[in-house]
Coordinates of C-alpha atoms in Angstrom, one line a residue:
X1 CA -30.0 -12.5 22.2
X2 CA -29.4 -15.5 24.4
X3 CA -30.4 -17.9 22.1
X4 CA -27.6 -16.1 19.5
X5 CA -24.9 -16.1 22.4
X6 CA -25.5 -19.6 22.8
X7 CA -25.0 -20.5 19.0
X8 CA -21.4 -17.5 19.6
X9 CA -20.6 -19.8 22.9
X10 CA -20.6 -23.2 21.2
X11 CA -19.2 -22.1 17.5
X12 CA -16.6 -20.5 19.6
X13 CA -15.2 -23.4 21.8
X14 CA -14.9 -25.2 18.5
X15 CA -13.4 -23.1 16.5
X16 CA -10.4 -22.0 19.1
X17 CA -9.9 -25.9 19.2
X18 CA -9.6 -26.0 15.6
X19 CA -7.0 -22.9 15.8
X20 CA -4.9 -23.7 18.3
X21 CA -4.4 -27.2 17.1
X22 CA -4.2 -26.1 13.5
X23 CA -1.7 -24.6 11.5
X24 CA -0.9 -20.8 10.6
X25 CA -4.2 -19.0 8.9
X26 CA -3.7 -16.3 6.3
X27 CA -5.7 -13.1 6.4
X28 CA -5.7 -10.1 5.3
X29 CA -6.2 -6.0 6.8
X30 CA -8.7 -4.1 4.8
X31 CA -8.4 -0.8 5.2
X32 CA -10.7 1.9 3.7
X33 CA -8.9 4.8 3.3
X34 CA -9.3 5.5 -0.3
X35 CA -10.7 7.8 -2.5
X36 CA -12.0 5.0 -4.9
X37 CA -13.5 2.9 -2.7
X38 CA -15.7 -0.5 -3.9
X39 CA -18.6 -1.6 -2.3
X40 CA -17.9 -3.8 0.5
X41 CA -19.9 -6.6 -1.0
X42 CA -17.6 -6.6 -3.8
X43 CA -14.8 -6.4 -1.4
X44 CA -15.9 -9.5 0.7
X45 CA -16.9 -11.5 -2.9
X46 CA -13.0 -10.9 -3.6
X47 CA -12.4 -12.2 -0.2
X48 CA -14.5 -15.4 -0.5
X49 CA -13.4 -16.3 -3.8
X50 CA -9.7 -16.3 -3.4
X51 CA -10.5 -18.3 0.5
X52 CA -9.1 -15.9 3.2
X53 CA -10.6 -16.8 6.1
X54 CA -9.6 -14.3 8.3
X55 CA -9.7 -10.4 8.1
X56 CA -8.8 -7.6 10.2
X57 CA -10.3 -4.3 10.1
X58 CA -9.5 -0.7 11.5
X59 CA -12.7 0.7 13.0
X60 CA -16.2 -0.2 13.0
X61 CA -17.9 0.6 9.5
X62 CA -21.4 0.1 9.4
X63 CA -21.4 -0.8 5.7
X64 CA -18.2 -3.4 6.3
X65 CA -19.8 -5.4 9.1
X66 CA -22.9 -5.7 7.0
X67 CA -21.4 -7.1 4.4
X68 CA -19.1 -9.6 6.4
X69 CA -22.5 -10.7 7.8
X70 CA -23.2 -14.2 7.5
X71 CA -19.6 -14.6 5.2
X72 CA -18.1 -17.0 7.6
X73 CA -15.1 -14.6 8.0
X74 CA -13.9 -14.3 10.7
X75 CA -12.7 -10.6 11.5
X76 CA -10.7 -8.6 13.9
X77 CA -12.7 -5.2 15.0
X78 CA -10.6 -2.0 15.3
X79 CA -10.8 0.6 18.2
X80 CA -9.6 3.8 16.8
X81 CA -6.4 5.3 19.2
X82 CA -8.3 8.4 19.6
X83 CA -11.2 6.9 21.2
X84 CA -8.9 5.2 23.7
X85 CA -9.7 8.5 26.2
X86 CA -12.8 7.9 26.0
X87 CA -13.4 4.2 26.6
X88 CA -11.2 4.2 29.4
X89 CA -12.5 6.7 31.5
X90 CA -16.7 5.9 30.7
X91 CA -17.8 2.0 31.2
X92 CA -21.1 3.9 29.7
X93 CA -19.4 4.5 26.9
X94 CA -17.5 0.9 26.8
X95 CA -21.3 -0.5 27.1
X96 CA -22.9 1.6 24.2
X97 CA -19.9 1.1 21.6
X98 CA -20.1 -2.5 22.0
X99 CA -24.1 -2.5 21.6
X100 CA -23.6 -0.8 18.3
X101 CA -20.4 -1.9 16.9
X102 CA -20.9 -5.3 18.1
X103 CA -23.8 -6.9 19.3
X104 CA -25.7 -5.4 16.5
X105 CA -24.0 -7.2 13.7
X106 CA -23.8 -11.0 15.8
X107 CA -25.7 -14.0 16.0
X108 CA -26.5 -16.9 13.6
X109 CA -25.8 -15.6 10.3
X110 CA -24.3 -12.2 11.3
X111 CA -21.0 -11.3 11.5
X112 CA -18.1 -13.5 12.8
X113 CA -16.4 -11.0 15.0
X114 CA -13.5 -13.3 17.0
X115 CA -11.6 -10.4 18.4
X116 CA -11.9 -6.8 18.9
X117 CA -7.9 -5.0 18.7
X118 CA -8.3 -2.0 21.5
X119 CA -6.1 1.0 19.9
X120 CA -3.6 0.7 16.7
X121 CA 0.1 0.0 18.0
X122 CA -1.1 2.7 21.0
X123 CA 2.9 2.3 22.1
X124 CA 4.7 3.8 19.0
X125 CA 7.4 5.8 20.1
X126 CA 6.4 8.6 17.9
X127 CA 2.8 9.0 20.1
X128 CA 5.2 10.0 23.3
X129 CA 3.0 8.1 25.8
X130 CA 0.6 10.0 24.6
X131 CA -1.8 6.4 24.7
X132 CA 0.2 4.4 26.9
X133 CA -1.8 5.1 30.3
X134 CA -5.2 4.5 28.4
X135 CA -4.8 1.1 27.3
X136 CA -5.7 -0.9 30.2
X137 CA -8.3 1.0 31.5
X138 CA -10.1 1.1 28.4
X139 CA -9.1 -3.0 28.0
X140 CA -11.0 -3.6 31.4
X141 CA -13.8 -1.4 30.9
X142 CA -14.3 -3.3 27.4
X143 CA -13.8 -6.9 29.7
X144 CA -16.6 -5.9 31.4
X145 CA -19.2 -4.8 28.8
X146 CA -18.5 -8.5 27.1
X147 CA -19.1 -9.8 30.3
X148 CA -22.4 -8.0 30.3
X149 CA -23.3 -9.1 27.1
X150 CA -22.5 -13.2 27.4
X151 CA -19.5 -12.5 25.1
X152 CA -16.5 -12.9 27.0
X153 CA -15.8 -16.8 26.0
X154 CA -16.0 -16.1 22.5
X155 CA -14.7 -12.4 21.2
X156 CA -11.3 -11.5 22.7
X157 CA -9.2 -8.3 23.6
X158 CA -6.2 -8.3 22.0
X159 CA -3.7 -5.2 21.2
X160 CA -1.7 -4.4 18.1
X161 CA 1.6 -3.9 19.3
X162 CA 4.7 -2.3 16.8
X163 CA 7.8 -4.2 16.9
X164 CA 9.1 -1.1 18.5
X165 CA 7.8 -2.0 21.7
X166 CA 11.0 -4.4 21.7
X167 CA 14.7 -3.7 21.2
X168 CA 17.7 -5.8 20.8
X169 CA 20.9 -6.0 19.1
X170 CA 20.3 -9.3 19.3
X171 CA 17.1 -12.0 19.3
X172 CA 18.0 -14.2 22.7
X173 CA 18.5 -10.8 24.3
X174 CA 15.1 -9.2 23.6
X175 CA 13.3 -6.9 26.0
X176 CA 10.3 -4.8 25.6
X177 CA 11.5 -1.2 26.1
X178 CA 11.8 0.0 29.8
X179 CA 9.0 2.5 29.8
X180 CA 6.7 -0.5 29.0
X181 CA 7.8 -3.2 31.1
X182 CA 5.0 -2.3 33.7
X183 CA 2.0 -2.3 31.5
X184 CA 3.7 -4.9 29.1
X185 CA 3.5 -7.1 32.4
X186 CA 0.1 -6.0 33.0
X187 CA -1.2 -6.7 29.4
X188 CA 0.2 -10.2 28.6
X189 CA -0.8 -11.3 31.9
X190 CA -4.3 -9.8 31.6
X191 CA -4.0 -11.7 27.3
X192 CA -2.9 -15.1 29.4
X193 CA -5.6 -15.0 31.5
X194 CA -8.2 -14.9 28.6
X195 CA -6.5 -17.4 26.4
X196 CA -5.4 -14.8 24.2
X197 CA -2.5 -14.1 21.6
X198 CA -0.1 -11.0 21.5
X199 CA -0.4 -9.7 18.8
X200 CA 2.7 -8.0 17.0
X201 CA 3.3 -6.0 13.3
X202 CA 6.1 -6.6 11.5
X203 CA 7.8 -4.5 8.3
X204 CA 11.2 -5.8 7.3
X205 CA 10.8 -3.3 4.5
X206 CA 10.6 0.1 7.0
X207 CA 13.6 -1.5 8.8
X208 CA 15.5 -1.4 4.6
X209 CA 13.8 1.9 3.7
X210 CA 14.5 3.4 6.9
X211 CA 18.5 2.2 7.4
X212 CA 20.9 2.2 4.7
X213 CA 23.3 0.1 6.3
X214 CA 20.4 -2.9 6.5
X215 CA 21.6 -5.9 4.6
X216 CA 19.1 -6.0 1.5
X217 CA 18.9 -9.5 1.0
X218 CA 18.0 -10.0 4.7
X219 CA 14.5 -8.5 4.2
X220 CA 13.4 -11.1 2.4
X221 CA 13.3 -15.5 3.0
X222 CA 15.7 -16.1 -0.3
X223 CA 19.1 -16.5 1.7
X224 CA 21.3 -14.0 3.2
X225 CA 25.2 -13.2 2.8
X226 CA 24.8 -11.2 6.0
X227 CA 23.2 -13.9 8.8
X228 CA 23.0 -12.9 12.3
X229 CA 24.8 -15.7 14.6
X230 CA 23.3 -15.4 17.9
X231 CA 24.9 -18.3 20.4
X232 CA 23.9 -21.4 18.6
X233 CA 21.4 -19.8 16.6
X234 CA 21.8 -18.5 13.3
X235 CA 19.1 -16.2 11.2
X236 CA 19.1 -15.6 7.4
X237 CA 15.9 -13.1 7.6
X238 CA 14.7 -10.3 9.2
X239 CA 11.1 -11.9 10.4
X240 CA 12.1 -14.9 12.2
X241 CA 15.2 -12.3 13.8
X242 CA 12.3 -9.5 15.0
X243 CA 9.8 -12.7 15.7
X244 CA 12.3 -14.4 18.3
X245 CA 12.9 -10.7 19.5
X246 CA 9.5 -10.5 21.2
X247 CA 9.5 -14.4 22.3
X248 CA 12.3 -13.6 24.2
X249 CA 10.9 -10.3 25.7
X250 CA 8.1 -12.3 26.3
X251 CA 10.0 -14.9 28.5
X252 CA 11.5 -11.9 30.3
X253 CA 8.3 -11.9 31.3
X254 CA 7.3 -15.6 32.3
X255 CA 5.4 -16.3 29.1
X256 CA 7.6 -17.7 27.1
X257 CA 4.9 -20.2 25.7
X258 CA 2.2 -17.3 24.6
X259 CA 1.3 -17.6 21.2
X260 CA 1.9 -14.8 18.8
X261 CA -0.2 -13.2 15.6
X262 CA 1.0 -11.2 13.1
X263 CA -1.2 -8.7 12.9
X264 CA 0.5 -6.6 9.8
X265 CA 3.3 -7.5 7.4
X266 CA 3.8 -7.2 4.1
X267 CA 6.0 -5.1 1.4
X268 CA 4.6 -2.1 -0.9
X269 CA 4.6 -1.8 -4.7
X270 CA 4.8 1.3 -5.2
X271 CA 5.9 4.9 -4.3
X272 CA 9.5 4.4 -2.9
X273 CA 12.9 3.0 -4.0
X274 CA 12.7 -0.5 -2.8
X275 CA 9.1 -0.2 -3.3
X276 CA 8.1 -2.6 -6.8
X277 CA 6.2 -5.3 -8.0
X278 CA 8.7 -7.9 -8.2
X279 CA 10.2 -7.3 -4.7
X280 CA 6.4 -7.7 -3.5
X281 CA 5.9 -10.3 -4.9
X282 CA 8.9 -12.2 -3.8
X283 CA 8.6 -11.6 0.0
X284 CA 4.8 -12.1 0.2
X285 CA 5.3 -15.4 -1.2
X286 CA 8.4 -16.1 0.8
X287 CA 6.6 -15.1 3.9
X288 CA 3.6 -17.2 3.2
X289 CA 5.8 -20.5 2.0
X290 CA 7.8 -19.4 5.4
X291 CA 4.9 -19.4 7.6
X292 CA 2.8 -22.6 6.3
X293 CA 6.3 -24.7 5.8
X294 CA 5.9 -24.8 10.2
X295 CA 9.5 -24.8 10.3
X296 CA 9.4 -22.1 13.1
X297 CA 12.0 -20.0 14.3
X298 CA 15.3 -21.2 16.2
X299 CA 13.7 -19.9 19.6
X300 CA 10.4 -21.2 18.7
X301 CA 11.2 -24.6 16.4
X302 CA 8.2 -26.2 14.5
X303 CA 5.7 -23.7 15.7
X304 CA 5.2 -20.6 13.6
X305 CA 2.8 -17.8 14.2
X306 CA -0.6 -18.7 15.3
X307 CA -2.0 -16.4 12.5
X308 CA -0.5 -13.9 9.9
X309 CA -2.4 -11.1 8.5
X310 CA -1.0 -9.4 5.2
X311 CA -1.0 -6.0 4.9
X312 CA -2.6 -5.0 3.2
X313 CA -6.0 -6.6 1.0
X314 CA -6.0 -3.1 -1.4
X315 CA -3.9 -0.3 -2.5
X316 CA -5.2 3.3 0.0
X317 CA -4.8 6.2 -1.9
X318 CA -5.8 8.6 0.7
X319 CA -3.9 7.3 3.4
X320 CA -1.0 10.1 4.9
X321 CA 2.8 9.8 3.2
X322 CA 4.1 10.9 5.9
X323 CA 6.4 8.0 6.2
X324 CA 6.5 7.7 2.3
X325 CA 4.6 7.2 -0.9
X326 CA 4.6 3.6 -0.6
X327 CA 2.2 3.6 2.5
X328 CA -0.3 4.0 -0.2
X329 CA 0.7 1.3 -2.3
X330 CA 0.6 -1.7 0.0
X331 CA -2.1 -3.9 -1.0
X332 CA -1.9 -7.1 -3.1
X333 CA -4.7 -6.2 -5.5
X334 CA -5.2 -2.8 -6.5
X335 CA -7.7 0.1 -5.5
X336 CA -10.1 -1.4 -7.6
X337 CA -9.7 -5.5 -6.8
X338 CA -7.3 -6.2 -9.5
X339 CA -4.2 -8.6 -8.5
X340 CA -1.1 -6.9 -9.0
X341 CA 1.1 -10.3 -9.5
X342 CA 0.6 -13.7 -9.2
X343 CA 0.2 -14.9 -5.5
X344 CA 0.0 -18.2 -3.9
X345 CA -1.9 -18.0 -0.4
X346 CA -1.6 -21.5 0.4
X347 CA -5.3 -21.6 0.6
X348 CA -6.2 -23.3 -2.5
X349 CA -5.7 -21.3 -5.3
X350 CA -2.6 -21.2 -7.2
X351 CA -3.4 -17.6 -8.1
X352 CA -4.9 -14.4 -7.0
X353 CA -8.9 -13.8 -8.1
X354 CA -9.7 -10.7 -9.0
X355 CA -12.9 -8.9 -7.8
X356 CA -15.6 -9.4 -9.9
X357 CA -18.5 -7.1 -11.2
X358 CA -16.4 -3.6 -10.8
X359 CA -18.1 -0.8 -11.8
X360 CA -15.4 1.5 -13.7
X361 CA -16.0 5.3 -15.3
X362 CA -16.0 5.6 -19.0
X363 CA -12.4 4.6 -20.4
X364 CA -11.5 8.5 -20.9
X365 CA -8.5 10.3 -19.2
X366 CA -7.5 13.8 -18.4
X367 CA -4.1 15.3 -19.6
X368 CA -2.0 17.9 -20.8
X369 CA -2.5 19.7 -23.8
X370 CA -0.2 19.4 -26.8
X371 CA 0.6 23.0 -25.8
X372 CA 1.3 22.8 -22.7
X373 CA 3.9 24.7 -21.3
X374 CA 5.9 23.0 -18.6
X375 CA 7.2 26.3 -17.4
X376 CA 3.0 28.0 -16.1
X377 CA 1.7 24.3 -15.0
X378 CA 3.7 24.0 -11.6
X379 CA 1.1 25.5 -9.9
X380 CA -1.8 23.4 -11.1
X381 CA 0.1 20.6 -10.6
X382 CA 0.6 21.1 -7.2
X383 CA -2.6 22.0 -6.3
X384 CA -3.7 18.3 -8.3
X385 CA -1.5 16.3 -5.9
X386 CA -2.5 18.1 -3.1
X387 CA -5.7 16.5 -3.6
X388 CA -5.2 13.0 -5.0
X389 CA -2.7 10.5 -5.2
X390 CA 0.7 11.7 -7.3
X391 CA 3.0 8.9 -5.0
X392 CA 3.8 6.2 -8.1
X393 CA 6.0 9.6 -9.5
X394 CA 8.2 9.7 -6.5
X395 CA 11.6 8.7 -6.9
X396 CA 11.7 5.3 -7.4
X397 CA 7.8 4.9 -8.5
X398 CA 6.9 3.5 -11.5
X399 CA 5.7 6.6 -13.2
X400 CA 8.9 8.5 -12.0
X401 CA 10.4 8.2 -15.9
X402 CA 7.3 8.7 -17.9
X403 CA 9.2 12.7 -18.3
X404 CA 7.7 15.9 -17.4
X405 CA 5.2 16.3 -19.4
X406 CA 3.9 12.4 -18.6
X407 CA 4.5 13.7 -14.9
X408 CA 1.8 16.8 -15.8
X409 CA -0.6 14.5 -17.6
X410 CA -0.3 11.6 -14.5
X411 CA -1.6 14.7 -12.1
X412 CA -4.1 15.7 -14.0
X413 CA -5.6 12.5 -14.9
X414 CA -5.4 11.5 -11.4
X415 CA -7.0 14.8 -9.9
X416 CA -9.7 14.2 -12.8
X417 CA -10.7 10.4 -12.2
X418 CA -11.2 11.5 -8.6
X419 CA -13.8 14.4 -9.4
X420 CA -15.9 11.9 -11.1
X421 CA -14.6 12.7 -14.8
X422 CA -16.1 15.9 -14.5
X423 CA -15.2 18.1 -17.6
X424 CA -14.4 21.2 -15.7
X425 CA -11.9 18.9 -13.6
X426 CA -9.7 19.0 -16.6
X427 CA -9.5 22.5 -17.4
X428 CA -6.9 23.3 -15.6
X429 CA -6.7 27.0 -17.5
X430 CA -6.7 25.4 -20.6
X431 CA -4.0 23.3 -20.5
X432 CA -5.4 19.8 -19.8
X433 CA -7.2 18.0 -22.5
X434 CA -9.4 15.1 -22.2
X435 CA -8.1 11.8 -24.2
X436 CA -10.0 8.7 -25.2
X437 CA -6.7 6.9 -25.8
X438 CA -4.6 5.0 -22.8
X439 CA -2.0 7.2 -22.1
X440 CA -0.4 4.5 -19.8
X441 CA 3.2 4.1 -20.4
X442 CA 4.7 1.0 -19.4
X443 CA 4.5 0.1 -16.1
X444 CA 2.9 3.3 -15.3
X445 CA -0.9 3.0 -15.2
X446 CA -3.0 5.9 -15.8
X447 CA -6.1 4.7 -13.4
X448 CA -10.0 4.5 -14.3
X449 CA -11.7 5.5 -11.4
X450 CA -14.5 3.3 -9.9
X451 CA -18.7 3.9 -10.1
X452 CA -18.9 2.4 -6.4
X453 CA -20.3 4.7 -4.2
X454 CA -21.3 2.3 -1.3
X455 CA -18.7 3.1 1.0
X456 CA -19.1 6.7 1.2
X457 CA -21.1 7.1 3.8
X458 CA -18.4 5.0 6.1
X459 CA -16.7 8.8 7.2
X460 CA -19.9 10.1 8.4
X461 CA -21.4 6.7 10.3
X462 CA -18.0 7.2 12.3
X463 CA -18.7 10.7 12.9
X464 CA -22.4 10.2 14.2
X465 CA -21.4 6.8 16.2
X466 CA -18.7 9.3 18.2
X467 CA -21.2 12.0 18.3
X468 CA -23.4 9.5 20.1
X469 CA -21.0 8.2 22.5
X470 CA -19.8 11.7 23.3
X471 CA -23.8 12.6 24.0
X472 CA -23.6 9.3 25.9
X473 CA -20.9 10.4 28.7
X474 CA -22.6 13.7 28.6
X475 CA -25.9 12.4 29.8
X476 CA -24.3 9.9 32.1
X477 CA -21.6 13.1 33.9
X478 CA -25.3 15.1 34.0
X479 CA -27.1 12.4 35.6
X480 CA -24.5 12.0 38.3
X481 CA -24.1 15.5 39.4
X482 CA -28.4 15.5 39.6
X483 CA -28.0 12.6 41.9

């Protein structure tokens, strides 16, 4: 082990030289939560061949880390918000995820973990608090198990913060939100001391779908007939406006120079008026050509985010609508590793790659009957999209117009792909029909589900690693009562 923290140590100092004097990276989040999931090897193959160097991750899955191993990524490790309670009341516990999640997977040719993001914007509004207390505790109890293991100088703490966390009507006048200001203070001095970013996500598109009154063209980096004048300072987009928002709640604070990473942004395809290909499309590219042109922003002039990670790598089609269909569409290649437009990363290639190797089911699809009565399938249909994902026929999807008997056979196929193509998944009391012909209609694509089964046992590594730590305090509360 101390011959690999040695290799970590030096790698390290080089490689934060490199960043800082660099300009913006491009990554991407990969998130897993999908019911047709591909292998992670495929997954990091479609992440070497279109040259992302950086990738950011939710929680610590056994079968990602291997795979990232020896890739030259360089990832951002996930803490879960619900294990927050724990980590930051048990330095035991601190100590035996970061043996298992961490250590395990390091060292020349293992994984290239730089930082490790402690909760998942743990200050939403919408949680109440109900995080708030825990973040610092569990920060320093994860401090001191890298200090432990000789890791310290090379993988960093950092927190996902959602613009939220700040308010303004306008960017010079920026403030994070009262009920933070004490552990905002305590956080960005504890990320100063370490030579670490803040680390913000930002959604132009929530602040469109969620206000009517937003100015449409100011979501995206085309121009604006609606510009903000602020003093001297004029902003034609919603980024650099919520960007120079936190600089100057940062210089509330007396850290006007910390740099900042974006640790989410990006625009859905699908699943919501607003939502489409083309609008995609146009602000990922005018984000990127943003980003890399190093214009900055009119607080921060010629010095643009330290890093930017899209959100998201692939389409989740088990993640909760809640907040929408489109949270399930947000991904610049689709469940399966296909690119849904043509994208320009600035890294190299002119285009998206798409993953190579998929395994797909037989080209067959599940729908209704010729027969079918509209008026006895409600039922079935209901129960389909209860199960899989229905979200492209919300209104404004693009299978919303495919008519209601497209809308039965789009449920059925998708509740059939998902069970595997198994016959009896189509029955449906007789009224769905298995097809050997596309029944995709325009832009509305009837899916092939995927063969890949080597992310399935992610859910239940999860499980067991919390069942371990849990056993872990246990022994540890025992031990000190004995004593």
């Amino acid at each position: 082990m101390l011959e690999a923290t040695r290799w970590l140590l030096g790698a390290g100092i080089l490689m934060w030289m490199l960043a800082w004097l660099g300009e913006s990276a491009i990554g991407v989040n990969w998130g897993t939560v999908s019911f047709h999931k591909l292998k992670p090897s495929t997954v990091v193959g479609l992440l070497k061949d279109n040259k992302i160097p950086k990738v950011k991750v939710f929680e610590a899955e056994a079968d990602v880390l291997k795979a990232l191993m020896g890739s030259g990524i360089q990832v951002m490790l996930g803490i879960p918000n619900e294990m927050l309670p724990l980590l930051s009341t048990s330095p035991a516990a601190a100590d035996s995820w970061l043996r298992q999640n961490v250590s395990a997977y390091l060292g020349k040719g293992g994984a290239d973990i730089r930082y490790i993001a402690v909760g998942n914007e743990p200050f939403l509004t919408s949680y109440n608090g109900q995080y708030q207390n825990l973040v610092m505790p569990a920060i320093l109890n994860l401090q001191q198990s890298l200090v432990k293991a000789n890791l310290a100088g090379y993988i960093k703490l950092v927190v996902p913060c959602n613009a939220d966390a700040y308010e303004s009507s306008l960017p010079s006048q920026g403030a994070f939100r009262p009920e933070l200001t004490q552990i905002m203070t305590q956080l960005v001095q504890f990320l100063n001391s370490n030579g670490t970013p803040f680390i913000v996500n930002i959604y132009p598109f929530l602040s469109l779908y969620d206000n009517n009154d937003f100015p449409q063209d100011y979501a995206f980096f085309e121009g604006t007939t609606h510009p903000v004048t602020d003093g001297n300072n004029v902003y034609t987009n919603a980024f650099d406006g919520n960007y120079d928002t936190l600089v100057a709640a940062l210089s509330k604070l007396g850290y006007d120079q910390m740099p900042i990473v974006i640790g989410e942004i990006g625009w859905p395809s699908d699943g919501a008026i607003g939502a489409n290909i083309t609008a995609a499309k146009v602000f990922n590219q005018g984000l990127i050509s943003h980003v890399l042109s190093n214009k900055g922003t009119p607080l921060r002039p010629d010095a643009p985010p330290m890093d930017i990670y899209l959100f998201s790598l692939l389409d989740e089609g088990a993640k909760s609508i809640l907040p929408g269909g489109f949270e399930r569409h947000w991904g610049i290649f689709s469940f399966d590793g296909q690119a849904k437009y043509p994208l320009n990363l600035g890294l190299g290639n002119k285009e998206l790659k798409n993953a190579k190797n998929v395994q797909y089911l037989p080209s067959r699809w599940c729908v209704a009957s010729p027969s079918t009565d509209a008026q006895n399938v409600a039922n079935h249909m209901r129960i389909a999209c209860s199960v899989a994902d229905c979200t492209t026929l919300d209104y404004g999807g693009s299978c919303n117009g495919i008519g209601e008997k497209g809308n039965i056979s789009y449920a059925f196929n998708s509740y059939y792909q998902l069970q595997m193509q198994d016959s009896r998944s189509c029955n449906f009391d007789g009224l769905g029909v298995i097809t050997f012909r596309d029944p995709s209609v325009g832009d509305c694509r009837f899916l092939v589900g995927v063969t890949d089964k080597g992310s399935d046992s992610s859910a239940s590594q999860i499980r067991c690693q919390w069942w371990i730590l849990l056993a872990f305090l246990v022994i540890q509360t025992i031990s000190s009562f004995s004593l």
